[in-house]
XYZ file of C-alpha atoms in Angstrom:
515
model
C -3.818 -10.690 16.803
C -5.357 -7.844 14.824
C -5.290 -5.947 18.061
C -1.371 -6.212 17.987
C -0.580 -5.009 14.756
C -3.037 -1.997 14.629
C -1.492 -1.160 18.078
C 2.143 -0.986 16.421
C 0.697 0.343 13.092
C -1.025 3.435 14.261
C 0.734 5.143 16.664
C 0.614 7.971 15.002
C -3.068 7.472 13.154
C -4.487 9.844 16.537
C -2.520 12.352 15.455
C -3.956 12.514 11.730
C -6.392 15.421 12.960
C -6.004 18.367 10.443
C -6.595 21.297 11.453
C -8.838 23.350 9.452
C -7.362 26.499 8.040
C -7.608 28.886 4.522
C -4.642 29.134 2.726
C -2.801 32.556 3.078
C -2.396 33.840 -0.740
C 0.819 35.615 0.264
C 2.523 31.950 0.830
C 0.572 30.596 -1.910
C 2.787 30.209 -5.428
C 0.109 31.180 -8.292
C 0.730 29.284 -11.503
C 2.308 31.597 -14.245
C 0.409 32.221 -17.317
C 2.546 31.019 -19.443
C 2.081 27.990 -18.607
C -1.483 27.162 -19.189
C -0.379 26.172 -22.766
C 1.168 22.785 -23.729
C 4.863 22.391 -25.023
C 4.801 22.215 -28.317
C 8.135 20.316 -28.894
C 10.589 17.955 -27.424
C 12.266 20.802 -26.220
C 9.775 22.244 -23.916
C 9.203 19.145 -22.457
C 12.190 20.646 -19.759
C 10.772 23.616 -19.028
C 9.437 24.732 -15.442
C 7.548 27.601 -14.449
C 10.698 29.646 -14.504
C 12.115 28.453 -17.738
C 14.807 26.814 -15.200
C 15.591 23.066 -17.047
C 16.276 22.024 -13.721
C 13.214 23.118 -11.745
C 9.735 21.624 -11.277
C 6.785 21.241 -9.207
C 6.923 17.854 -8.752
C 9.570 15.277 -8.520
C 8.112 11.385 -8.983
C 11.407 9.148 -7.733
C 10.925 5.809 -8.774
C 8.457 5.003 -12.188
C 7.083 1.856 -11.392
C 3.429 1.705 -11.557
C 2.540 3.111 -8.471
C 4.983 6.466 -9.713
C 3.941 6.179 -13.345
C 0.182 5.887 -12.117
C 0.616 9.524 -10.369
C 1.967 11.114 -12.980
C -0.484 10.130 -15.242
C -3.226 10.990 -13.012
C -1.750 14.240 -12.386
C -1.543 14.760 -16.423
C -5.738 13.705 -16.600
C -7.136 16.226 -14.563
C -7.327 19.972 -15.289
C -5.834 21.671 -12.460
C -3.014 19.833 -12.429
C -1.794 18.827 -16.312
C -0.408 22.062 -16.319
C 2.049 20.560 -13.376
C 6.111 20.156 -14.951
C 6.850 16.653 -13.667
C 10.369 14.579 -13.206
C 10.263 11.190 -13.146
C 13.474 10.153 -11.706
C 14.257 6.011 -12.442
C 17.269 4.179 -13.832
C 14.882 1.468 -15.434
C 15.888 0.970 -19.151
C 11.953 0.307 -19.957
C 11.012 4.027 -19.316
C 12.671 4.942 -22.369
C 10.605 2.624 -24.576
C 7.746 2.395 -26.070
C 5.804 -0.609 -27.304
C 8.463 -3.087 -25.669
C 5.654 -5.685 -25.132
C 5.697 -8.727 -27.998
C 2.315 -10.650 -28.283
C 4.110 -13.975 -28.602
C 5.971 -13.729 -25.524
C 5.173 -15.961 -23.041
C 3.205 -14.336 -19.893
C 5.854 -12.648 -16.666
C 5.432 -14.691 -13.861
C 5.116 -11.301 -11.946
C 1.276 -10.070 -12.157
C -1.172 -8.493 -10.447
C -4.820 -8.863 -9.384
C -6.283 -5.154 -10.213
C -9.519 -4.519 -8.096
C -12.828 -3.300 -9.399
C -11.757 0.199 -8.029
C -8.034 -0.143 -9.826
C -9.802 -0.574 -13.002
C -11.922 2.515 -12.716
C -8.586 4.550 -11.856
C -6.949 3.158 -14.595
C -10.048 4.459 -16.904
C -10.435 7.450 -15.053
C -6.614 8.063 -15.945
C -6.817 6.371 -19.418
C -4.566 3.589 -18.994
C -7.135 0.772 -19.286
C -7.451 1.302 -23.027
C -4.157 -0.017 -23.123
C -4.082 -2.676 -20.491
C -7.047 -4.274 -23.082
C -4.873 -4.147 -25.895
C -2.191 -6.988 -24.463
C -3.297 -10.009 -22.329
C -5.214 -10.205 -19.187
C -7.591 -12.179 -17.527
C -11.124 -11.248 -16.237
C -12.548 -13.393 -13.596
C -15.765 -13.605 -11.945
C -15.293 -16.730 -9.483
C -13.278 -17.098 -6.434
C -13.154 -20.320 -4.477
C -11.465 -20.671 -1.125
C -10.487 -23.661 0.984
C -8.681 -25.136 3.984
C -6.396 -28.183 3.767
C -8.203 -29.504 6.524
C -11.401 -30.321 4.113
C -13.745 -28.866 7.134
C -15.088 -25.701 4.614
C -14.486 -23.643 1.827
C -16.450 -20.491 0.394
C -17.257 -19.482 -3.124
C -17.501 -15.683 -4.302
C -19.443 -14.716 -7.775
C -19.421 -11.336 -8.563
C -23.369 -12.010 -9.294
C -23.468 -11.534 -5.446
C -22.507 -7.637 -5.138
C -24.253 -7.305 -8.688
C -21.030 -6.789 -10.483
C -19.870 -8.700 -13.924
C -16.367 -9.111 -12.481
C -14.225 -9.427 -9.264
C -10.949 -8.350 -10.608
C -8.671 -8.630 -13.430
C -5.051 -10.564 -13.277
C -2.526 -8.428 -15.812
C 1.170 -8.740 -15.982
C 3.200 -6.244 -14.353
C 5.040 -5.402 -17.515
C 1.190 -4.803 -19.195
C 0.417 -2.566 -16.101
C 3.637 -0.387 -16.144
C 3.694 -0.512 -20.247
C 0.258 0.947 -20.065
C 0.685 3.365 -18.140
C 3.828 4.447 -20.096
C 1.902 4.334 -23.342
C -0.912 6.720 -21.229
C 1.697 9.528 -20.252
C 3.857 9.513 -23.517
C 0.137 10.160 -25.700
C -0.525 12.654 -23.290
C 0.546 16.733 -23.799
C 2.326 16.614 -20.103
C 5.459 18.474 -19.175
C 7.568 15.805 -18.085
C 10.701 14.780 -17.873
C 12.635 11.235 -17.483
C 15.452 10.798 -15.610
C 17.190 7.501 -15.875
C 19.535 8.029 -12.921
C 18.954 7.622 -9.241
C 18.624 9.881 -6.327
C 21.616 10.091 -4.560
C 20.558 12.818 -1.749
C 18.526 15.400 -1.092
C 18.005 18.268 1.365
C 15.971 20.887 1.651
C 16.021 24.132 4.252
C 14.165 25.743 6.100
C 11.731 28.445 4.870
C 12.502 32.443 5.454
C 10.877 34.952 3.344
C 8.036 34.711 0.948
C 8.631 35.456 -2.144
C 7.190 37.709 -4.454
C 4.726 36.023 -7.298
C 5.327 38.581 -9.515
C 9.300 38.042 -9.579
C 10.800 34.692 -11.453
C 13.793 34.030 -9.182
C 15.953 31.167 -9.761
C 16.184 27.453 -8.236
C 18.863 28.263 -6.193
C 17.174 31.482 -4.549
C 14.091 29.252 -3.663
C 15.584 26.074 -2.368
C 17.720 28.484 0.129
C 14.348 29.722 1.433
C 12.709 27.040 1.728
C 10.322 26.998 -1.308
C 12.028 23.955 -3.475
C 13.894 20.695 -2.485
C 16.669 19.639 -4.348
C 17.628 16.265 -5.720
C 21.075 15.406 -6.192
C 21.198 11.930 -9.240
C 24.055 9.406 -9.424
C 24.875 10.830 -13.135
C 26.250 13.958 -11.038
C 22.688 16.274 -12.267
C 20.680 18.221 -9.782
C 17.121 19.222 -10.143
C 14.819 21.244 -8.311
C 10.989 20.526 -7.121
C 8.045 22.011 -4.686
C 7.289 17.897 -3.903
C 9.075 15.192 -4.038
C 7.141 11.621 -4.319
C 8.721 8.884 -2.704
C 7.271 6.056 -4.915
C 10.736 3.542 -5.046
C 9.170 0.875 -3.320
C 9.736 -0.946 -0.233
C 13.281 0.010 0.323
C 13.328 3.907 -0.626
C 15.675 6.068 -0.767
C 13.204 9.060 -0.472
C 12.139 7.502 2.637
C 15.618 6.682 4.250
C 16.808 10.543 3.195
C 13.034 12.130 4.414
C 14.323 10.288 7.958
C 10.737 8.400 8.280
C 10.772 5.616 10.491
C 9.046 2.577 9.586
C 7.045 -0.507 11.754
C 7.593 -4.370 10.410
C 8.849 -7.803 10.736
C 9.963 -10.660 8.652
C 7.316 -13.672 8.707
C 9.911 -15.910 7.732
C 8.292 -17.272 4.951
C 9.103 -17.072 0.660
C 6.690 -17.004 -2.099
C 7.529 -18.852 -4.677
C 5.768 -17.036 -7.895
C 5.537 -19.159 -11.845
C 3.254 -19.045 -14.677
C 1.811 -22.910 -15.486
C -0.467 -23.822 -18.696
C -3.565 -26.126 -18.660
C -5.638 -28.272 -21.224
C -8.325 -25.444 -20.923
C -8.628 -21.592 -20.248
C -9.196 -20.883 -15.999
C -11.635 -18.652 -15.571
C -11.634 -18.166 -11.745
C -9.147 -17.529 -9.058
C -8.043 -20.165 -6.561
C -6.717 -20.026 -3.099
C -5.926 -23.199 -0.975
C -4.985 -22.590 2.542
C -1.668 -25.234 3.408
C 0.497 -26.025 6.681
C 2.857 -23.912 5.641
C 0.984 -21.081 3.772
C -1.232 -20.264 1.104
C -1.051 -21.472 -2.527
C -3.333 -19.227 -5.126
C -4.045 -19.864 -8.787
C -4.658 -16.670 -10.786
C -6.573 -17.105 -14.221
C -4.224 -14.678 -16.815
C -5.644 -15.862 -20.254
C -4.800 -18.128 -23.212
C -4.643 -21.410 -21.071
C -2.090 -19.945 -18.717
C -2.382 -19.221 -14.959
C -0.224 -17.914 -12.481
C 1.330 -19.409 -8.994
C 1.411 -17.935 -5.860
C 3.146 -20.019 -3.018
C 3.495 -18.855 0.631
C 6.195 -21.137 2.285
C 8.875 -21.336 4.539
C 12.438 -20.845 2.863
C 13.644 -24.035 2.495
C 10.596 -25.469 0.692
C 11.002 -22.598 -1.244
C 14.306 -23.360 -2.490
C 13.694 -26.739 -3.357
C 10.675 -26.116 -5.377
C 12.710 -23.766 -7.434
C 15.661 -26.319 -7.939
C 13.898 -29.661 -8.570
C 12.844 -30.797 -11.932
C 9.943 -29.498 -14.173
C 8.233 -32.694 -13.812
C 8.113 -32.457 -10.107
C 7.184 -29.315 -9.680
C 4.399 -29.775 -11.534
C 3.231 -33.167 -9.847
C 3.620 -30.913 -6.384
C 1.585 -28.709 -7.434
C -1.203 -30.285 -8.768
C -0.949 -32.564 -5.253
C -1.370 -29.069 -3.294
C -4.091 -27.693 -5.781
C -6.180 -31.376 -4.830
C -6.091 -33.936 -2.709
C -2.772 -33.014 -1.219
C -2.323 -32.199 2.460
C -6.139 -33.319 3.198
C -9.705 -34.140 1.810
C -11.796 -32.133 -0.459
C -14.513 -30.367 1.168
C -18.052 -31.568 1.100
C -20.684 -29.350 -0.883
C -23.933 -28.944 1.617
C -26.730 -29.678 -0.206
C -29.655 -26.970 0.029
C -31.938 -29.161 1.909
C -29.340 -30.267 4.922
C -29.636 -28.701 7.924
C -26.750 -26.866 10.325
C -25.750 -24.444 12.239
C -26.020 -21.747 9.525
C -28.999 -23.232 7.824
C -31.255 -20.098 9.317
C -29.324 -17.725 6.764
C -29.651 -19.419 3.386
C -33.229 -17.903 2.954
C -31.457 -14.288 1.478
C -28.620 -16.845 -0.045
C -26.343 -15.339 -2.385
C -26.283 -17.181 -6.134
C -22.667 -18.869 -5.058
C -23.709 -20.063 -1.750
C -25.603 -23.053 -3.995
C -22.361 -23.627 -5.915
C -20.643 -26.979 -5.352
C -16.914 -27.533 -4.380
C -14.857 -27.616 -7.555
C -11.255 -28.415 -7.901
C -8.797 -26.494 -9.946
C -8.033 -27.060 -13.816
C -4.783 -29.580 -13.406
C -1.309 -27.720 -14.270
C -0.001 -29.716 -17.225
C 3.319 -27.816 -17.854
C 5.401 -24.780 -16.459
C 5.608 -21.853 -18.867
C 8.317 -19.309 -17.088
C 10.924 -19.692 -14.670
C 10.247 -19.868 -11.001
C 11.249 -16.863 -8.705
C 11.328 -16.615 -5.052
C 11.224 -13.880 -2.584
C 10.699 -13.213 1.176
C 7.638 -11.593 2.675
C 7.681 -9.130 5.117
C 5.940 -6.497 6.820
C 6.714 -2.720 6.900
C 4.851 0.973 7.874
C 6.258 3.788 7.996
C 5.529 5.956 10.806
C 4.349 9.176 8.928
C 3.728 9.487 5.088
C 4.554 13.184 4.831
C 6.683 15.765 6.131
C 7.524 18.854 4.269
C 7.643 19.072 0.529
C 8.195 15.164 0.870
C 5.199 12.432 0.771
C 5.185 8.328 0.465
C 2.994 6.033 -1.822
C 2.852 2.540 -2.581
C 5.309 0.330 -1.524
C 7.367 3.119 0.094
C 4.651 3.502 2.659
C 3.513 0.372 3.451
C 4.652 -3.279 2.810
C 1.802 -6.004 3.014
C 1.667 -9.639 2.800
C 0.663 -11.347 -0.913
C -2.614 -12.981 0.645
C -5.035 -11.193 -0.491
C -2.915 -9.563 -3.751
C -3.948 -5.887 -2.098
C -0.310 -4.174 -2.289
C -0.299 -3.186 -5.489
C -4.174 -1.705 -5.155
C -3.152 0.039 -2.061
C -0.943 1.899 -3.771
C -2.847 3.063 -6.579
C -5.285 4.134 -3.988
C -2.339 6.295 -2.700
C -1.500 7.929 -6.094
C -5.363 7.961 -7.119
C -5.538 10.129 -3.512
C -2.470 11.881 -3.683
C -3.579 13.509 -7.201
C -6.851 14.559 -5.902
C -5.458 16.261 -2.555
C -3.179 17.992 -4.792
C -5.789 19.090 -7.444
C -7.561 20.583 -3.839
C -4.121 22.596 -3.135
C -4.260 23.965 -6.563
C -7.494 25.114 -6.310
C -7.749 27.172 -3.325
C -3.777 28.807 -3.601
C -1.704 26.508 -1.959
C 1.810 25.114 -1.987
C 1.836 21.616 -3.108
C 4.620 20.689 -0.601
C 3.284 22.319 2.728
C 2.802 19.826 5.126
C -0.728 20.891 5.758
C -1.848 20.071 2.640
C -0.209 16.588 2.364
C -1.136 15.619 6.043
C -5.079 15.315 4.608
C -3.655 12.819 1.968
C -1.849 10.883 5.141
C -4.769 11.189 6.641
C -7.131 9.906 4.182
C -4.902 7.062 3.589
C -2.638 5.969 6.096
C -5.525 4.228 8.270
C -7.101 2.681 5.307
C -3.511 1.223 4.763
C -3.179 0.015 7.897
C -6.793 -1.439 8.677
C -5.627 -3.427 5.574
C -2.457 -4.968 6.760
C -4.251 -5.697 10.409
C -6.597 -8.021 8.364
C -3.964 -9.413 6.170
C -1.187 -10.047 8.669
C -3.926 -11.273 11.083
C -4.876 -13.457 8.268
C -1.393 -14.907 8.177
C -0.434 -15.570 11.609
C -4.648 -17.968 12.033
C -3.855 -19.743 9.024
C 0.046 -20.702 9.759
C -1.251 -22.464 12.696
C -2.344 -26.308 12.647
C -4.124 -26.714 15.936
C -7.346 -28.817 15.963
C -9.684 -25.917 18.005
C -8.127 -23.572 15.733
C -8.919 -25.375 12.493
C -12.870 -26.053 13.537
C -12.897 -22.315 14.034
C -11.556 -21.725 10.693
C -13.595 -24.458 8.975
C -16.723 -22.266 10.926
C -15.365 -19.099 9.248
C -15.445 -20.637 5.897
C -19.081 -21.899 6.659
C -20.220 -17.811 7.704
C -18.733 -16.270 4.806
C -20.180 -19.314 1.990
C -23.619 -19.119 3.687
C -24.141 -15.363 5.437
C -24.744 -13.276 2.338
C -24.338 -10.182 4.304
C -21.083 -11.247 5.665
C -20.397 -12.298 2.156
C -20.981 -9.481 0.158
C -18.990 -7.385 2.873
C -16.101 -9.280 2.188
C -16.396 -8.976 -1.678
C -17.062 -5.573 -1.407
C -13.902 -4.521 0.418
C -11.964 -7.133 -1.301
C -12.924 -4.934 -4.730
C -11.643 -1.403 -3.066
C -14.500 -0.416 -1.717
C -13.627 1.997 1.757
C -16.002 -0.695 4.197
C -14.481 -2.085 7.399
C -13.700 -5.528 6.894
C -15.175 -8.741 8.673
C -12.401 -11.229 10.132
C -12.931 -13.789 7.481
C -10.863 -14.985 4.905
C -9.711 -12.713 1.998
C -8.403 -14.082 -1.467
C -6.352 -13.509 -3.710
């Protein structure tokens, strides 16, 4: 199956191969001197390295936290916080500050932030914000089949790390990282429109460093895109960031052509309260798809339900009291026994590998902290596939959802794409350093190619994932009960899986991920 999809994923991955050049310095644009200072008012804030209100080096379109996490990476790091930034999103929320209450109850939309996200987010400084609203570290993971035939535990004591990941509210995320870039001296600029079109022509002559000519000169040779907004403005940039998600407008106007499918199946996503605080994360394979239980703090978890769309529909209609009497019935004995905990002394087939057993593999079944009330709404949406082609093309460049769509399983989307923005930054930074144009295809094709087969080695695993465990067959479910078996009692196996799982750039083993 995983054969399949990295067949139609990667058609292009061959052709990542960057050749190896120097920069010439008469294409390169040197930054102007007058710019290594920080605005010192509101009204700077507009200003571009030709005093043109309109022009800029880079163009962010779409501010969600994949976008917002670029531009404050790009605002962190030396050779780039000099960089005049638009930020181009018709979200109210960019133009406010503090818009999180304490007392509100948690957003059923969250997001399980790897090991690797966190360091980003410090890296960035982001996380010092992130701590100051709720979130939930956890350190356990326990997977299981419906069948009862295994399950596998994960403690972060394994890899010889205090935590696995972190579950924080969207809203958290995204106000964070607004809170980061709006405390930092950056030259940007909000625009709360949306991109209507945008062109850009082919380049002629080089132009002269020493001259300051204007928007319009550049973008007819070449040197600038330009951005056309729904409020009837037009700006200027050297690279435009397609970072609007999973139906982008960059990316429909750039031409890129994208791989997917539908897999016919809704998530159905809620925030429930227990008796007690959860301090691990859950995930129960079903018939019909995966059901995950995130810890997110103060006696509150969060639900994520994989589906088919008619289930989905009546789980969001019925009653509050029947929801929650489903759930708890899919969280236990629902669908099929509990697993039985091996004891150390019994003997089987993997009994040879428990000498260099990891701490969890002595850890007993357990079964989730019972759901005693709901505590948001419930929202549904469909899951789907999608890849696009190429990443980059000239002065243009995809991250995060724009680039690549994955399935909830394993909660990776969202990591992927701060991967992209943590990547894009750097391979910018590089540009900078050694003369380049930040838009030249060149340049951007060693982000694509940094990322775009990590990406897709990802969604392989995930969407392989999705199509064993949507399958009740009997052979089929003693293999998977086997899997479970190898990854709870092979430590290497096991601490492969954890490690990837927390971002770090290992292969994967075909066993199941979590959420």
């Amino acid at each position: 199956m995983n054969r399949i999809i990295v067949g139609r994923l990667s058609v292009n991955v061959s052709g990542l191969r960057v050749v190896q050049r120097s920069f010439c310095s008469s294409v390169a644009e040197k930054v102007s001197s007058s710019n290594s200072g920080q605005p010192s008012s509101e009204s700077e804030i507009k200003q571009s390295f030709t005093n043109n209100d309109d022009q800029y080096d880079v163009a962010v379109v779409g501010g969600g936290m994949v976008g917002m996490a670029l531009a404050c990476s790009l605002a962190s790091m030396p050779l780039t916080k000099h960089l005049s930034v638009a930020i181009i999103d018709s979200n109210p929320a960019l133009g406010k500050s503090n818009f999180i209450k304490k007392e509100d109850p948690p957003d059923p939309r969250v997001s399980t932030v790897t090991p690797a996200t966190i360091s980003f987010f410090k890296e960035i400084g982001a996380w010092q914000y992130v701590q100051q609203h709720r979130h939930a570290y956890f350190d356990k993971m326990q997977v299981w089949d419906y069948t009862g035939l295994g399950y596998t535990k994960y403690n972060a004591r394994d890899v010889n790390k205090e935590i696995l990941g972190c579950v924080v509210e969207n809203k958290v995320l995204h106000s964070s990282l607004l809170s980061c870039m709006q405390n930092t001296e950056f030259r940007k600029t909000i625009y709360p429109s949306r991109l209507t079109s945008m062109a850009l022509l082919p380049s002629s002559s080089s132009i002269s460093v020493d001259s300051t000519p204007s928007a319009t000169t550049l973008f007819t040779k070449g040197h600038l895109a330009k951005l056309d907004l729904s409020d009837g403005k037009s700006l200027y940039a050297k690279l435009v960031v397609g970072a609007d998600g999973g139906k982008s407008r960059v990316r429909e106007l750039a031409g890129f052509k994208t791989t997917g499918w539908s897999y016919s199946q809704n998530a159905i996503i809620c925030t429930v309260e227990h008796n007690k605080e959860n301090y691990c994360a859950w995930q129960r394979f079903l018939p019909g798809g995966p059901i995950a239980l995130l810890p997110i703090g103060d006696n509150f978890s969060n639900i994520v339900w994989t589906m088919n769309p008619k289930d989905a529909s009546d789980c969001k209609s019925m009653n509050e009291d029947d929801f929650v009497k489903i759930l708890n019935h899919a969280l236990d004995y629902g669908y099929g026994p509990h697993p039985k905990s091996i004891s150390s002394g019994s003997v089987d087939m993997f009994s040879w590998f428990r000498g260099d057993a990891t701490l969890s593999a002595k850890e007993c079944f357990e079964v989730p902290p019972r759901v005693v009330k709901l505590a948001s709404e419930r929202m549904v949406f469909p899951l789907s596939l999608k890849h696009a082609n190429n990443y980059v093309s000239k002065r243009v460049v995809l991250i995060g959802d724009a680039a690549h769509t994955v399935h909830p399983l394993a909660g990776q989307g969202v990591n992927l794409g701060f991967g992209d923005a943590s990547t894009l930054s750097r391979i910018i930074a590089e540009g900078i350093a050694v003369g380049a144009d930040i838009g030249e295809v060149s340049l951007l094709k060693k982000y694509e190619a940094e990322r775009k087969p990590a990406n897709i080695v990802m969604m392989a695993v995930l969407d392989g994932f999705q199509k064993a465990y949507s399958v009740d067959f009997g052979p089929l479910n003693v293999l998977r009960a086997a899997a479970f078996h190898g990854a709870q009692y092979i430590s290497p196996l096991k601490r492969n899986i954890i490690s990837y799982a927390s971002g770090e750039q290992r292969l994967p083993l075909p066993l199941p991920l979590f959420t």
